[in-house]
PDB file of C-alpha atoms in Angstrom:
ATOM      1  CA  UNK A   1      62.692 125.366  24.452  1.00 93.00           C
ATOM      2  CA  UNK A   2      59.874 124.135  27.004  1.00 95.00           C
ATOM      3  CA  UNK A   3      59.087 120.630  25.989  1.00 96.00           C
ATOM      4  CA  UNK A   4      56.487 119.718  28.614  1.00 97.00           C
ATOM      5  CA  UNK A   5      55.075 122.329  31.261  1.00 97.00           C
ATOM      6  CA  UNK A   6      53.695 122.004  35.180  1.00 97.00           C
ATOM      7  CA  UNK A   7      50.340 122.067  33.629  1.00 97.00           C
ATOM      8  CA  UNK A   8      50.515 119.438  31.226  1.00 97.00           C
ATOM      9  CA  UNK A   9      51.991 117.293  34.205  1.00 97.00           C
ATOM     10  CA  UNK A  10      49.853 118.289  37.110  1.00 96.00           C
ATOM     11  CA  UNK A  11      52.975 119.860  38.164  1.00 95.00           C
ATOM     12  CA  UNK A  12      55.527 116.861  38.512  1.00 96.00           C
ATOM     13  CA  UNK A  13      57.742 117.783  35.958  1.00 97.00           C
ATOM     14  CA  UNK A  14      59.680 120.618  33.748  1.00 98.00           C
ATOM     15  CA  UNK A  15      61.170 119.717  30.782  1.00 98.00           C
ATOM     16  CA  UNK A  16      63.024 121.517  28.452  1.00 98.00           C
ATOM     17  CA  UNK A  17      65.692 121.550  25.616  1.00 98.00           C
ATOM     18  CA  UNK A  18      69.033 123.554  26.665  1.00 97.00           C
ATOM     19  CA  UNK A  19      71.317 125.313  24.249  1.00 98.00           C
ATOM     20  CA  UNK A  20      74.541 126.794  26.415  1.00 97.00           C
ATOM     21  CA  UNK A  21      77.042 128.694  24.442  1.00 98.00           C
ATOM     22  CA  UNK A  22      81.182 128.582  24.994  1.00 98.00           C
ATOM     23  CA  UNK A  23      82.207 129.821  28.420  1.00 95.00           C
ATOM     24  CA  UNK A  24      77.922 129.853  29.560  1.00 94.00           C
ATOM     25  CA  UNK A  25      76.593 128.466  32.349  1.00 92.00           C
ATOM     26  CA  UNK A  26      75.009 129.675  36.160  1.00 86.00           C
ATOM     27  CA  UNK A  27      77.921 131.696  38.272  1.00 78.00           C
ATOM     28  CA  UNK A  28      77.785 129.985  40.885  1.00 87.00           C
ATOM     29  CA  UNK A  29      77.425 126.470  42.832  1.00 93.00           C
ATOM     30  CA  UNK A  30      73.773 126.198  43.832  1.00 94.00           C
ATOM     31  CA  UNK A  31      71.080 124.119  45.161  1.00 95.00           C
ATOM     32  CA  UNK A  32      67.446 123.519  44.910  1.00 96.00           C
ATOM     33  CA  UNK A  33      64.896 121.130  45.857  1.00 96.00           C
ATOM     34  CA  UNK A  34      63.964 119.772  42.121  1.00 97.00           C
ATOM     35  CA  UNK A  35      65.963 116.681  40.995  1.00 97.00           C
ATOM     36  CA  UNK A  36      67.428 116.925  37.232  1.00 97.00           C
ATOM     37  CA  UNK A  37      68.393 114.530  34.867  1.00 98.00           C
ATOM     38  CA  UNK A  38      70.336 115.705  31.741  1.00 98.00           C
ATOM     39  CA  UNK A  39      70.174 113.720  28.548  1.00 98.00           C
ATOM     40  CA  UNK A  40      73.239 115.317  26.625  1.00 98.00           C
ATOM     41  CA  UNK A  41      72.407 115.285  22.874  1.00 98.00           C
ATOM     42  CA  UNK A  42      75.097 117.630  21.257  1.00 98.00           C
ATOM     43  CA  UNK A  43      78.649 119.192  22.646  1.00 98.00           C
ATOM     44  CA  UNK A  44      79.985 118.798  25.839  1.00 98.00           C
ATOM     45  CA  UNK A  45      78.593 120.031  29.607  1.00 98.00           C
ATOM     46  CA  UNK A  46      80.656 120.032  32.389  1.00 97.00           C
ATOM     47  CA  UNK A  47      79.415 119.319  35.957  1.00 97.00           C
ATOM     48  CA  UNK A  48      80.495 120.051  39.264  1.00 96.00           C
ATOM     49  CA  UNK A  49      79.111 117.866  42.184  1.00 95.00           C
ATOM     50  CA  UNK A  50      79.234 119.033  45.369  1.00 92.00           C
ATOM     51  CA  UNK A  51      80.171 115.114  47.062  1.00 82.00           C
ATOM     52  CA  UNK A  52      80.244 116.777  50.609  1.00 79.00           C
ATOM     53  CA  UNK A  53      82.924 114.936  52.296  1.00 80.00           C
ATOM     54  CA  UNK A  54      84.606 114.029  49.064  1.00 80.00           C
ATOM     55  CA  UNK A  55      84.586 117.963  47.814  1.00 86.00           C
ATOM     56  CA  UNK A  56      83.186 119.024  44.842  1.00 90.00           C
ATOM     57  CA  UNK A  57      83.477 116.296  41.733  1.00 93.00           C
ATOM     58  CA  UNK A  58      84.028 117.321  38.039  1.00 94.00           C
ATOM     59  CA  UNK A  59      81.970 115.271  35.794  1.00 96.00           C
ATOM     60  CA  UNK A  60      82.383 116.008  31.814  1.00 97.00           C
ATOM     61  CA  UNK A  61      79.521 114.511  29.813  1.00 98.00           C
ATOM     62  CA  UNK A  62      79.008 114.138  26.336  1.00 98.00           C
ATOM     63  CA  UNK A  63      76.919 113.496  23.413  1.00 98.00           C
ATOM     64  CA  UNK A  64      74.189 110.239  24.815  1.00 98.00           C
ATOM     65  CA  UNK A  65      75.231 110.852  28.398  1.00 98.00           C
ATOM     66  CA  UNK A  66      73.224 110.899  30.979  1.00 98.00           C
ATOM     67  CA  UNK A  67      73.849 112.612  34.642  1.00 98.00           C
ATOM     68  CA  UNK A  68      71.330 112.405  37.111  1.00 97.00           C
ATOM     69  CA  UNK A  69      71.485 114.482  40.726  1.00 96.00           C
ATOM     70  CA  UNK A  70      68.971 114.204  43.427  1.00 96.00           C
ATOM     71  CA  UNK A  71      67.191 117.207  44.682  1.00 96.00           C
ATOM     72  CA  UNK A  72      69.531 119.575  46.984  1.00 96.00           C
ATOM     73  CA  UNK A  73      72.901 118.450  45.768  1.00 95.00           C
ATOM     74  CA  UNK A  74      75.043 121.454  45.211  1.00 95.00           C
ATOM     75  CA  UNK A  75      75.789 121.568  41.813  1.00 96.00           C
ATOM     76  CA  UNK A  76      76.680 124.215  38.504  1.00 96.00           C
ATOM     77  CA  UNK A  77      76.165 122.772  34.687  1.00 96.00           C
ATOM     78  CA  UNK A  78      79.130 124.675  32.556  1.00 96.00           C
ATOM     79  CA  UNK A  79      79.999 124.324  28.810  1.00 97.00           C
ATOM     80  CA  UNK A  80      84.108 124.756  29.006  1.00 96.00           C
ATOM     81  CA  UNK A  81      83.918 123.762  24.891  1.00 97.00           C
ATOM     82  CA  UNK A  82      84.616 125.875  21.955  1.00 97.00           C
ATOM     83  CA  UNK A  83      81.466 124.600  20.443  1.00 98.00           C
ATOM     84  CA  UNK A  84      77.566 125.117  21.851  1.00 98.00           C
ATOM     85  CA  UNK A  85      76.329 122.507  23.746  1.00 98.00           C
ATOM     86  CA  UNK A  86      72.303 120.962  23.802  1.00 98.00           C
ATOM     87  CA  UNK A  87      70.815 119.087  26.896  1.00 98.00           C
ATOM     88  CA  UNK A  88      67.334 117.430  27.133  1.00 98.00           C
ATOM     89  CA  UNK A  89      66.623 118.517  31.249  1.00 98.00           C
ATOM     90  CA  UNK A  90      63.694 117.290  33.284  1.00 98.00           C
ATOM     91  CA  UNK A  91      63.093 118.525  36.469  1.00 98.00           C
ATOM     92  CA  UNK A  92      61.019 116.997  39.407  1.00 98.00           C
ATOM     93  CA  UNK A  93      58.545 118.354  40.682  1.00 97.00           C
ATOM     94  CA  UNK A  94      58.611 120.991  37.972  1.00 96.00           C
ATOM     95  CA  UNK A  95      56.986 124.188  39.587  1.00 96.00           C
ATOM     96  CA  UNK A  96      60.559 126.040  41.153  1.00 96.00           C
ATOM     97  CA  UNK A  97      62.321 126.033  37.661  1.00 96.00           C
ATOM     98  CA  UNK A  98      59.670 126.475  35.376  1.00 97.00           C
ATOM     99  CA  UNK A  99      58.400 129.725  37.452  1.00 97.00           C
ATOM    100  CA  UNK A 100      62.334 130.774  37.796  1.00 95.00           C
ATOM    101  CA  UNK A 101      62.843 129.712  34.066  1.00 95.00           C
ATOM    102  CA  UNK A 102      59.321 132.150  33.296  1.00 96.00           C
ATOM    103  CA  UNK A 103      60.622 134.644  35.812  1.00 96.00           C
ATOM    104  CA  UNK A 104      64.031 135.108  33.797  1.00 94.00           C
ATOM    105  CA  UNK A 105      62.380 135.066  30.829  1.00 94.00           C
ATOM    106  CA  UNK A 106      60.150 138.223  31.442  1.00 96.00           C
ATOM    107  CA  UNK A 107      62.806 140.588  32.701  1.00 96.00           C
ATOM    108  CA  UNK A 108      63.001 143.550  31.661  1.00 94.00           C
ATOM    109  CA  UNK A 109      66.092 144.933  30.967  1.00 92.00           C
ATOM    110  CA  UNK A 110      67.537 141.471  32.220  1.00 90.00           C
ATOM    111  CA  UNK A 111      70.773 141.851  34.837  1.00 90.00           C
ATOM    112  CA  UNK A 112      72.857 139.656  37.399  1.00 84.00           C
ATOM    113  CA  UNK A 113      71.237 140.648  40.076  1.00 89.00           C
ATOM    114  CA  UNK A 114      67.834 140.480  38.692  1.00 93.00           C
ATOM    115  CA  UNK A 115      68.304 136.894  37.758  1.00 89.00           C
ATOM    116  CA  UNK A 116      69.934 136.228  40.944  1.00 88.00           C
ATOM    117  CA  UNK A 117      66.556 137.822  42.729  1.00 93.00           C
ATOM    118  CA  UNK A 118      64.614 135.505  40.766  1.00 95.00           C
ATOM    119  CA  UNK A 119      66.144 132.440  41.345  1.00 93.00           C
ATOM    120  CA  UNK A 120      65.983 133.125  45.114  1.00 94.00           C
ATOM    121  CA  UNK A 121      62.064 134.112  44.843  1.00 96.00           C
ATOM    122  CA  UNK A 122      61.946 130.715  43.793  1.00 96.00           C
ATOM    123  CA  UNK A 123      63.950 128.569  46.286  1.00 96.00           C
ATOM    124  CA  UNK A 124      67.657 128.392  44.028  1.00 95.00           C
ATOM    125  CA  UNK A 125      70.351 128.950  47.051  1.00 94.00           C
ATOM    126  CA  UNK A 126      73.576 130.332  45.574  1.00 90.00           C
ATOM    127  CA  UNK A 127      76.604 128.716  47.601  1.00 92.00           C
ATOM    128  CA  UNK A 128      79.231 130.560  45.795  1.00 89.00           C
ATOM    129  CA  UNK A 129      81.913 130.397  43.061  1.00 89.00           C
ATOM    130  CA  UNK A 130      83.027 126.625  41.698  1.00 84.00           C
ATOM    131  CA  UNK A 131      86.039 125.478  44.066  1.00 77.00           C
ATOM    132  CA  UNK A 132      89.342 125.215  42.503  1.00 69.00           C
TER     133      UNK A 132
END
């Protein structure tokens, strides 16, 4: 659910209300230039960090957490629960995932590899599957 758009804030942010089911979550590790800061309200989101020289670190966060990450920072947002997860998300400036969030939205007869051509029209870098 949007909760605030790149027109109602001249473009600095995209906000929205996440609901990830069991076992949902992006494919890969990837990386954009938009900062995000997730307010977790319900269930349980897992995070992998890309630290660079530390490796990749695995944050679990749960209802009234918060986990920030700056723009670029290699990252993937998972729900390893049994139960659905919800996530207040704001991302700054707002115009990559709001048009890649609109993009997804509109497929037609959505795929993979649709989505994946999406995100990359709009300046998501997949890195690759979540290290061991």
């Amino acid at each position: 659910m949007i909760l605030a758009d790149c027109a109602s804030t001249g473009g600095a942010l995209f906000a929205v209300e996440i609901r990830m089911q069991p076992g949902g979550g992006p494919p890969v590790m990837h990386r954009h230039d938009p900062g995000e800061i997730y307010f977790v309200r319900r269930g349980e989101f897992t995070f992998y960090l890309d630290d660079g020289e530390d490796g990749v670190r695995r944050v679990t966060a749960g209802p009234g957490d918060v986990v920030p990450m700056a723009g670029r920072t290699p990252h993937t947002v998972r729900n390893e629960s049994a139960a659905e997860a919800v996530a207040f998300v704001v991302h700054a400036p707002g115009a990559p995932m709001e048009n890649f969030s609109r993009g997804v939205a509109a497929l037609e007869d959505p795929t993979m590899e649709k989505a994946l051509a999406v995100a990359a029209e709009n300046g998501i870098e997949l890195l690759g599957p979540v290290p061991a």
